[in-house]
mmCIF file of C-alpha atoms in Angstrom:
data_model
loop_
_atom_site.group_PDB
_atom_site.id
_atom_site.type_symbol
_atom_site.label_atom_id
_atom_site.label_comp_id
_atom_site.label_asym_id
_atom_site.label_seq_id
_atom_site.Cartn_x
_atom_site.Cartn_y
_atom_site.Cartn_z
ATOM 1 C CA UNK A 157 8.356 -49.819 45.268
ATOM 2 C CA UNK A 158 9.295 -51.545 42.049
ATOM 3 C CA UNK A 159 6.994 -54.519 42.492
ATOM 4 C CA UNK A 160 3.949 -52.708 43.665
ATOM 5 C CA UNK A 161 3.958 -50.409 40.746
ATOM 6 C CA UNK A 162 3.794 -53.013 38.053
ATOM 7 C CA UNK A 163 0.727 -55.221 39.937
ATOM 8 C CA UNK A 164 -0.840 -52.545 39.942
ATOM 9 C CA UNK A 165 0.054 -51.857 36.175
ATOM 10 C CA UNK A 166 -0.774 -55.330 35.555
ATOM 11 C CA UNK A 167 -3.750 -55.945 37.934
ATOM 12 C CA UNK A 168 -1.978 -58.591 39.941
ATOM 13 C CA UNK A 169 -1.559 -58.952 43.580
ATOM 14 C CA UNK A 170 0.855 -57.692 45.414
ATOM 15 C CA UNK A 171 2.033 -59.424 48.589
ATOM 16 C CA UNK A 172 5.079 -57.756 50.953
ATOM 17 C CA UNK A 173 7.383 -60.227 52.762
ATOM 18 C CA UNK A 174 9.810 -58.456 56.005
ATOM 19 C CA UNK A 175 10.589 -62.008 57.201
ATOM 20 C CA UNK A 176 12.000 -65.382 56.132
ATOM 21 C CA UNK A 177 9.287 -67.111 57.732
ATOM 22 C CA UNK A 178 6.550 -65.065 55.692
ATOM 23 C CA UNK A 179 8.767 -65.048 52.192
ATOM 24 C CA UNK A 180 8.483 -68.900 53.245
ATOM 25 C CA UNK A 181 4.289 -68.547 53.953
ATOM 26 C CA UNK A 182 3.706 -66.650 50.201
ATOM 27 C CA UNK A 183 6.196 -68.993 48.550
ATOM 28 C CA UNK A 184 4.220 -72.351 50.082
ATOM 29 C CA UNK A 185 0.777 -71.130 48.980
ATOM 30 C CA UNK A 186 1.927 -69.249 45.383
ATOM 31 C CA UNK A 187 4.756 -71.212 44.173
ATOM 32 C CA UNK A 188 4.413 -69.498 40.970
ATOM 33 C CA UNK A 189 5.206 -66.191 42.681
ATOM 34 C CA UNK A 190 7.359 -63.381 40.785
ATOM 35 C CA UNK A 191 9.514 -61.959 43.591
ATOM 36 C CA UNK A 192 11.397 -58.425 44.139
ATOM 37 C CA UNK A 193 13.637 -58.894 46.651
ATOM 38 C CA UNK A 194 14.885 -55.650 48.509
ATOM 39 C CA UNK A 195 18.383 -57.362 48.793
ATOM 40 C CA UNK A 196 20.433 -54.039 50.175
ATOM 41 C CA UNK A 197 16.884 -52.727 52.066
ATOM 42 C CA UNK A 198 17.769 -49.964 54.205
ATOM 43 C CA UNK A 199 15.929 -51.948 57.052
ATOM 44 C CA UNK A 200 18.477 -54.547 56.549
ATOM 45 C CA UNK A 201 21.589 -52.546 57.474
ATOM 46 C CA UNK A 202 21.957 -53.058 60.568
ATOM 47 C CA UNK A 203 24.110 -55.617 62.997
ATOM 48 C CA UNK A 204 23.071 -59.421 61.434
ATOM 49 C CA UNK A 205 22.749 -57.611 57.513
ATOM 50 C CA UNK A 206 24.892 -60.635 56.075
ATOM 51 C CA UNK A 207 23.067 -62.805 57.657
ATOM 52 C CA UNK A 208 19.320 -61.435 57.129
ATOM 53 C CA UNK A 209 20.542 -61.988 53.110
ATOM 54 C CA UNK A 210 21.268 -65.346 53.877
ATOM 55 C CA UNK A 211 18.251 -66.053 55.648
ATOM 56 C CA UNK A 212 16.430 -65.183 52.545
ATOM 57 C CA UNK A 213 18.631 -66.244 50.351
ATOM 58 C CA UNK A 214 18.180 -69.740 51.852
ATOM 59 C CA UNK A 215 14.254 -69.478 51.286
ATOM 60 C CA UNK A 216 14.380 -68.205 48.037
ATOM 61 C CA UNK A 217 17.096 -71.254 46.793
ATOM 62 C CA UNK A 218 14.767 -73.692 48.313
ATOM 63 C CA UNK A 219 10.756 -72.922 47.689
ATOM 64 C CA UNK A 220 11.532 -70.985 43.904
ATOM 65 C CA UNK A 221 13.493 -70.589 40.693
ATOM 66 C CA UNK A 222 16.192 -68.000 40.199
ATOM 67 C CA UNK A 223 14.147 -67.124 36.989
ATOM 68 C CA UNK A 224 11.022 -66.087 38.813
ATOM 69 C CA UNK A 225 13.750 -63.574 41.920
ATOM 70 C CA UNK A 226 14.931 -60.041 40.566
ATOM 71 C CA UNK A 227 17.698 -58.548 43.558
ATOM 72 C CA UNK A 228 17.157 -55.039 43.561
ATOM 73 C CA UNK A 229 20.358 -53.431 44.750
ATOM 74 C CA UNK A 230 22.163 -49.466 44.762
ATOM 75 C CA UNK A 231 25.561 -50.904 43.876
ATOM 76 C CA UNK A 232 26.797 -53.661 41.155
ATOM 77 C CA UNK A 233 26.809 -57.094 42.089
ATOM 78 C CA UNK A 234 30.517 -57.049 42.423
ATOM 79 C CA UNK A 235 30.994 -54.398 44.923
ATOM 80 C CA UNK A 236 28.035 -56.503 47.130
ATOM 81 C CA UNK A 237 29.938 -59.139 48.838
ATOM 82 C CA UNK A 238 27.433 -60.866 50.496
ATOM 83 C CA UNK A 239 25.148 -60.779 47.115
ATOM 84 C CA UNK A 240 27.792 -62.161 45.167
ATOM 85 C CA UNK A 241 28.200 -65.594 46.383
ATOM 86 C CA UNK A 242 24.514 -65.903 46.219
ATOM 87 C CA UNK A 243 23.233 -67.310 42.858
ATOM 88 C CA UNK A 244 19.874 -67.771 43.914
ATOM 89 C CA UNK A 245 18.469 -64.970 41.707
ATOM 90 C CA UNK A 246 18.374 -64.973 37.635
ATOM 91 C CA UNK A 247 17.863 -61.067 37.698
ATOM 92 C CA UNK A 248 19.409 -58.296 38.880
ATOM 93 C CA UNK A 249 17.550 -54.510 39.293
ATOM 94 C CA UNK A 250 19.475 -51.217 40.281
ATOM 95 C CA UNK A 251 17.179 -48.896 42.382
ATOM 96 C CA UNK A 252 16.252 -46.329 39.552
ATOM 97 C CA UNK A 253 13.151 -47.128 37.342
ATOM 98 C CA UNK A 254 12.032 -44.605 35.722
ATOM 99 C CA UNK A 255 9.409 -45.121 32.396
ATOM 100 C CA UNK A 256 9.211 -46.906 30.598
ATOM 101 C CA UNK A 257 11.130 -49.359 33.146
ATOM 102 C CA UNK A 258 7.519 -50.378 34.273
ATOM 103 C CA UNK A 259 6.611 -51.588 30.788
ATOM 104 C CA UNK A 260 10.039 -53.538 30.310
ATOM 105 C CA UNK A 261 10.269 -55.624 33.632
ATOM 106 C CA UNK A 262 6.502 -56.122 33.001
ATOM 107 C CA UNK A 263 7.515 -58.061 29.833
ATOM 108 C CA UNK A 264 10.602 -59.856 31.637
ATOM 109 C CA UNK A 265 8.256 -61.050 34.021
ATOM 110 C CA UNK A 266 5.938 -62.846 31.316
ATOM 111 C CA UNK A 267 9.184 -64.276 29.888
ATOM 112 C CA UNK A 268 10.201 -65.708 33.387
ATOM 113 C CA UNK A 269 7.302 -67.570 33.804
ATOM 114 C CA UNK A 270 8.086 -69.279 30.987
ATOM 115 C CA UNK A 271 10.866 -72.097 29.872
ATOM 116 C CA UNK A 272 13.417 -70.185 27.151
ATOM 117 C CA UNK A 273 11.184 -67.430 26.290
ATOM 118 C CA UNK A 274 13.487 -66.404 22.938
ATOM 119 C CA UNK A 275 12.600 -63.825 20.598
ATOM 120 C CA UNK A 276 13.111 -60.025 21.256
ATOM 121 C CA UNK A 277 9.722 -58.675 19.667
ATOM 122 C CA UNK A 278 8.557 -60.082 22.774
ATOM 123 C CA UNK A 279 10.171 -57.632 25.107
ATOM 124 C CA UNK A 280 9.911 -54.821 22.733
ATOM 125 C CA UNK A 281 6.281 -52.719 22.170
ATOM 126 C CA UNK A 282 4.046 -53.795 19.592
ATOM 127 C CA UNK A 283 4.562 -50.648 17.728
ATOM 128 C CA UNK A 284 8.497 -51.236 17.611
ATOM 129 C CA UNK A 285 10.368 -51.462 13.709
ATOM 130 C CA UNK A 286 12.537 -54.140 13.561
ATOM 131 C CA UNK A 287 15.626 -54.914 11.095
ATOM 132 C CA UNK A 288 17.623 -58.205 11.037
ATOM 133 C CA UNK A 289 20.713 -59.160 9.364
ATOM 134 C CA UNK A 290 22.307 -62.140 9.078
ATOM 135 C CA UNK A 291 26.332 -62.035 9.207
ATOM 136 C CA UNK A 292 28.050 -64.825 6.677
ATOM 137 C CA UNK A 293 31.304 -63.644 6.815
ATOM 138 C CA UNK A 294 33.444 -62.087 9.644
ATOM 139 C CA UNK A 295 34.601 -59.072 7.293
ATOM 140 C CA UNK A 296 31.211 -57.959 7.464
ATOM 141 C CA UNK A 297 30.688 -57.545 10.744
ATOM 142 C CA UNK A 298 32.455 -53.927 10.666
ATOM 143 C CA UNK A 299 29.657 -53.014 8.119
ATOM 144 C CA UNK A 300 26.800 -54.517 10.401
ATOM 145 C CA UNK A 301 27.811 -52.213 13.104
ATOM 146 C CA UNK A 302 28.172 -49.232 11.310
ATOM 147 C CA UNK A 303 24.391 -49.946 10.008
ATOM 148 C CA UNK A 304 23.135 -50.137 13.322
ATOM 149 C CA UNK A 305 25.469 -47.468 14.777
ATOM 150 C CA UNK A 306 23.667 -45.469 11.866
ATOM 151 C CA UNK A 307 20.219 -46.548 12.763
ATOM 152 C CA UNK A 308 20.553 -45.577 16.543
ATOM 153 C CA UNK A 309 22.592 -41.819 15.731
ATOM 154 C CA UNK A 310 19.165 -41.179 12.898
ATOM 155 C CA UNK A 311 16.905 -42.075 16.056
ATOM 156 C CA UNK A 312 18.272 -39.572 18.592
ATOM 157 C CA UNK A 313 20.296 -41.653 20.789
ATOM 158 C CA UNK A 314 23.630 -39.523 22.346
ATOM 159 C CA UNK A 315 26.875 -40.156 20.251
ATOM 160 C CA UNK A 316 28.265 -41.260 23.879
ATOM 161 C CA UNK A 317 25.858 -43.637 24.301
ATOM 162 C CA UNK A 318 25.514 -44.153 20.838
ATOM 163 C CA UNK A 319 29.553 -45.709 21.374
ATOM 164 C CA UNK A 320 29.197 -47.490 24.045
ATOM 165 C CA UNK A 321 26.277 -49.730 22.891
ATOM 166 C CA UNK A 322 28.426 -50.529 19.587
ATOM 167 C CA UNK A 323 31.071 -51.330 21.622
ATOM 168 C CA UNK A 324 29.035 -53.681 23.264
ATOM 169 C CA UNK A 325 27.887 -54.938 19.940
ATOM 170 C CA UNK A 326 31.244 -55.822 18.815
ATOM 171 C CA UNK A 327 32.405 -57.733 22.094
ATOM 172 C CA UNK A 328 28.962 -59.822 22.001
ATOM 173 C CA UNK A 329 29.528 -60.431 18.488
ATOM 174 C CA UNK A 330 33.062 -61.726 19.439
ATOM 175 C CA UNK A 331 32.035 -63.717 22.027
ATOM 176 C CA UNK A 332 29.017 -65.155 19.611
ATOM 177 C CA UNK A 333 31.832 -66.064 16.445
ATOM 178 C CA UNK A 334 34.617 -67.246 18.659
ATOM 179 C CA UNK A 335 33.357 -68.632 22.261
ATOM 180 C CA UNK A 336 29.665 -69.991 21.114
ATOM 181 C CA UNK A 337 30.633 -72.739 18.856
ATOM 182 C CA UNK A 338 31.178 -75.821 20.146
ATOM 183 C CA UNK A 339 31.884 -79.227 18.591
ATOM 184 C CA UNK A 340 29.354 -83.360 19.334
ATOM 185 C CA UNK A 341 31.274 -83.456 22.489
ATOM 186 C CA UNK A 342 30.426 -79.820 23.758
ATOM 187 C CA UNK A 343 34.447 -79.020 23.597
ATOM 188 C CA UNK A 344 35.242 -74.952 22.046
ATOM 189 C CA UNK A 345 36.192 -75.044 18.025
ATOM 190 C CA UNK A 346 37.122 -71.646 17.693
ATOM 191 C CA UNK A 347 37.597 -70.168 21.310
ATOM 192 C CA UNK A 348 42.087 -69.860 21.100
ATOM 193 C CA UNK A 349 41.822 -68.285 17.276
ATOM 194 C CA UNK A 350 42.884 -64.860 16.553
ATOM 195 C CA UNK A 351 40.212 -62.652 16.909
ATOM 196 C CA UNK A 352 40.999 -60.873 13.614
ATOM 197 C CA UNK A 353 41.292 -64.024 11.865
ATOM 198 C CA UNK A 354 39.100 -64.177 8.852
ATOM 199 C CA UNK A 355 36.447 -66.572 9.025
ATOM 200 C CA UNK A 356 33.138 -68.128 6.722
ATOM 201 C CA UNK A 357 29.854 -68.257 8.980
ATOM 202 C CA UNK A 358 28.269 -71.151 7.592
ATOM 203 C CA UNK A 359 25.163 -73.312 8.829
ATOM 204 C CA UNK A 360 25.233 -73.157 12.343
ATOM 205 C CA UNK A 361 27.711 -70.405 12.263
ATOM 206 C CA UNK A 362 25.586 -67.910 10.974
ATOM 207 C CA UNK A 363 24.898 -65.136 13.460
ATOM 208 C CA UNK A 364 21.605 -62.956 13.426
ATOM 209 C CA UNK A 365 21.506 -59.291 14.612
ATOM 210 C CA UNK A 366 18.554 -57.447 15.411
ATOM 211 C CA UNK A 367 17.846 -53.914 15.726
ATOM 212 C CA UNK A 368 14.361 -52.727 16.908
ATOM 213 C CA UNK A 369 13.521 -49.552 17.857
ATOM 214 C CA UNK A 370 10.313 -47.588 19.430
ATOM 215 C CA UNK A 371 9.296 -44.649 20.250
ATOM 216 C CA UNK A 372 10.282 -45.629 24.214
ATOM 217 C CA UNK A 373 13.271 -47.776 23.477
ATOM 218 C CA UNK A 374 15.315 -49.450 21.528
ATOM 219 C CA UNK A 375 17.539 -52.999 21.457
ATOM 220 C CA UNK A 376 19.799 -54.839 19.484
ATOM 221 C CA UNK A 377 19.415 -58.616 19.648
ATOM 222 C CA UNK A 378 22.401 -60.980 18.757
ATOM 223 C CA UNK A 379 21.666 -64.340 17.906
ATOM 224 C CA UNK A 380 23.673 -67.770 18.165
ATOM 225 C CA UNK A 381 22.874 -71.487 17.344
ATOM 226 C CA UNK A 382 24.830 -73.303 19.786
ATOM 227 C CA UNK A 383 23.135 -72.287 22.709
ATOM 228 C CA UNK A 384 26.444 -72.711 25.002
ATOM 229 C CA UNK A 385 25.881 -69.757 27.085
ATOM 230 C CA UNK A 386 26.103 -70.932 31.328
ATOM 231 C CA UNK A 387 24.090 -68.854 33.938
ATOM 232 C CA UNK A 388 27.069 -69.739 36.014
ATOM 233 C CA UNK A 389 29.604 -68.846 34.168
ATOM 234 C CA UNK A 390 28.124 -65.391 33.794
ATOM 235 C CA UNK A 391 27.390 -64.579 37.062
ATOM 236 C CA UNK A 392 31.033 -65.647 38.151
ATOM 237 C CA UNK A 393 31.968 -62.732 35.573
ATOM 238 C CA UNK A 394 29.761 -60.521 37.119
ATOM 239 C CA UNK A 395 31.579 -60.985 40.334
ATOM 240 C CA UNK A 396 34.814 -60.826 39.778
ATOM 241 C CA UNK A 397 36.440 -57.212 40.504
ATOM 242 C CA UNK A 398 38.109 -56.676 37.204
ATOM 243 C CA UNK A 399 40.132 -53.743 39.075
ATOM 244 C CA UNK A 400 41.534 -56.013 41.704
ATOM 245 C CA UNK A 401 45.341 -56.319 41.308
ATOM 246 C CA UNK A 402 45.253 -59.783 41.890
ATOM 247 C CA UNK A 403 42.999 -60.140 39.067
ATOM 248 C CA UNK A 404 45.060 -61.432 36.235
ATOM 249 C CA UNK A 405 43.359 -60.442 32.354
ATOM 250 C CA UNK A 406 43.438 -63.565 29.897
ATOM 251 C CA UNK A 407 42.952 -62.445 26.303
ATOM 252 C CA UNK A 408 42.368 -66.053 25.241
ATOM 253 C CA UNK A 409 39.259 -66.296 28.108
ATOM 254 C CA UNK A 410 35.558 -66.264 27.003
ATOM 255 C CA UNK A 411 33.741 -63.505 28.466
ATOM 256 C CA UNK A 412 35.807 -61.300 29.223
ATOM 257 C CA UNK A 413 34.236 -58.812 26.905
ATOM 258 C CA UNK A 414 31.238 -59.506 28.717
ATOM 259 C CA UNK A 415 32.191 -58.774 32.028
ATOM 260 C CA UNK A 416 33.040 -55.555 30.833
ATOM 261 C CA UNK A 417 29.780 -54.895 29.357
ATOM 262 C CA UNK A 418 28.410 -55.962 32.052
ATOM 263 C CA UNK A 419 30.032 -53.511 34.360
ATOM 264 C CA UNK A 420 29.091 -50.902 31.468
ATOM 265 C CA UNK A 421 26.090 -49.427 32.596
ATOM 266 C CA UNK A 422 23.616 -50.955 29.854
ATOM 267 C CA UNK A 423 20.995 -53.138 30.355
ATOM 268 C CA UNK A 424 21.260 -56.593 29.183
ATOM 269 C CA UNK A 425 19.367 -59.862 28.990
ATOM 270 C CA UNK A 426 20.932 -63.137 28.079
ATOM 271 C CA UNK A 427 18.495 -65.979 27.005
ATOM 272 C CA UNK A 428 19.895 -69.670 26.362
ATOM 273 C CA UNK A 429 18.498 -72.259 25.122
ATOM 274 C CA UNK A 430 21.058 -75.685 25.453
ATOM 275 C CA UNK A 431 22.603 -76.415 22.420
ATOM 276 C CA UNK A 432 19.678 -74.689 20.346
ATOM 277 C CA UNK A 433 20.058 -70.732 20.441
ATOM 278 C CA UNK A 434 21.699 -67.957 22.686
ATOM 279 C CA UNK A 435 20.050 -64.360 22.453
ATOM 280 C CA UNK A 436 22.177 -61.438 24.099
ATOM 281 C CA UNK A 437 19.919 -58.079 24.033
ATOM 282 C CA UNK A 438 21.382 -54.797 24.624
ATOM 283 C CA UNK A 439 18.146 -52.397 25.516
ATOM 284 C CA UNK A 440 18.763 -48.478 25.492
ATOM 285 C CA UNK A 441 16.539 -45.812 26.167
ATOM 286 C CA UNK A 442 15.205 -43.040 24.211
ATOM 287 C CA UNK A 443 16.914 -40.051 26.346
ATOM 288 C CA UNK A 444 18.183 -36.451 25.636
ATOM 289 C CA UNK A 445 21.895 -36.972 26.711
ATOM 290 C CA UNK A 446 24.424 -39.163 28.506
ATOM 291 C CA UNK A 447 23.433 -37.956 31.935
ATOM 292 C CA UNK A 448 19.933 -38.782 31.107
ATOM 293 C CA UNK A 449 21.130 -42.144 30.642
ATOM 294 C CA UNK A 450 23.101 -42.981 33.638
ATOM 295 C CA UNK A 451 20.017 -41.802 35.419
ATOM 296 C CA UNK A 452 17.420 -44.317 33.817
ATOM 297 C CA UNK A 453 16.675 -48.482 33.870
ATOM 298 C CA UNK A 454 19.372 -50.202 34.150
ATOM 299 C CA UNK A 455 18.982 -54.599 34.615
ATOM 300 C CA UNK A 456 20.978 -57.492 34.134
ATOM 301 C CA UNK A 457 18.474 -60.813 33.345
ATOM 302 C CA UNK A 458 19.719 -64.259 33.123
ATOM 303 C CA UNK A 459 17.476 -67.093 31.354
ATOM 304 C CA UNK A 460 19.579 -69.837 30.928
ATOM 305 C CA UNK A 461 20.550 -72.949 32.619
#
């Protein structure tokens, strides 16, 4: 059990909750309670399983913060119908945690106890070697990529993996030139522009990557100043069945990209602060091969309003 092992990493308590009434009990006397919440339990399958995640669900909308719930689940959110109409969690856990996954979540849960907890040394170990750079200019964003692309290959990680996380790199950095900025009155500036066209990143514009990396794992943080990333809005990405044939791809749509990375198979954490700063972080773990991979942490975490 997830939550078990890390108290008793961390030498907290560890309370277990099989009922709505006694998730309601813990929640009434430690409001400030981190919670795991078996949300596909193999207990719960049986007749009444939509409505025994409702039940909960109901509880943990009311008495605590989606910051402070991680859903721990086999399949993604948007193969889980009931799950994904319920927005009353800011994390979301798939059942394989293998180290260092203990020391990670035990970092995202000091960063959900507090309000916009920005800054990716935090969730990285203090022995990790970080590089920033700061992209000016939308022609050198091909260059930034290859740098980190080059950084990750020299540390061991799989050329498969090694591809997918600069793919990811690219569409966040998309999404951070073209969908972040907005103007005074909170409407998109540069949201229906080509996404080739060639463009100065001044002042606010300026975007900062990250790379860190550490002997357990690495990440690669991507930085915005507008701060115009929705919790909403993301988890209605998450949601949506991008292989539906009623779903209908718009290339002029923020987020997109995301959804897809997303639905990748990385681990992500999106931290927002309103109109200040957006962090995306992409972590990936120090393994042998791509199977290794698919078989280690894998997390989406939401900290934004």
């Amino acid at each position: 059990m997830l939550g078990k092992k890390i108290a008793e990493a961390n030498q907290l308590p560890f309370m277990n909750a099989l009922t709505p009434e006694k998730l309601t009990e813990i929640l009434i006397d430690f409001p400030q309670a981190l919670i795991f919440w078996d949300a596909d339990h193999p207990f719960a399958l049986q007749e009444g399983h939509a409505r025994s995640i409702q039940a909960m669900a109901q509880v943990l909308a009311s008495k605590t913060q989606p910051s402070k719930v991680f859903a721990i689940t086999d399949k993604p959110l948007n193969l889980n119908q009931e799950l994904s109409e319920i927005g009353c969690f800011g994390h979301h856990v798939f059942r394989r945690y293998p180290d260092p996954a203990t020391e990670i979540f035990t970092k995202l849960l000091g960063a959900a106890l507090v309000s916009y907890p920005l800054g990716v040394e935090r969730y990285m170990p203090a022995d990790a070697k970080a590089r920033t750079i700061l992209l000016k200019e939308t022609k050198h964003k091909g260059p930034a990529i290859q740098a980190i692309q080059n950084i990750l290959l020299k540390g061991g990680t799989p050329d498969r993996l090694c591809t997918q996380v600069v793919g990811a790199l690219d569409e966040i950095l998309i999404n951070a030139i073209f969908t972040a900025p907005l103007d005074e009155d909170g409407a998109p500036t540069r949201k229906h522009l080509d996404r080739s066209t060639p463009l100065l990143l001044e002042g606010k514009h300026q975007i900062e990557i990250t790379v860190s990396t550490s002997p357990l794992y690495s990440s690669i943080c991507v930085a915005d100043q507008f701060g115009s990333l929705k919790k909403d809005v993301l988890l209605s990405f998450i949601r949506q069945n991008f292989a539906s044939s009623g779903f209908k791809l718009d290339p002029t749509q923020a987020g997109l990209g995301l959804n897809g990375i997303m639905q990748s198979g990385l681990s992500l954490l999106f931290i927002s602060r309103p109109k200040v700063r957006t962090e995306v972080i992409i972590f990936v773990p120090r393994v042998e091969n791509f199977k290794d991979f698919r078989n280690s942490f894998r997390f989406l975490s939401l900290l934004s309003e």
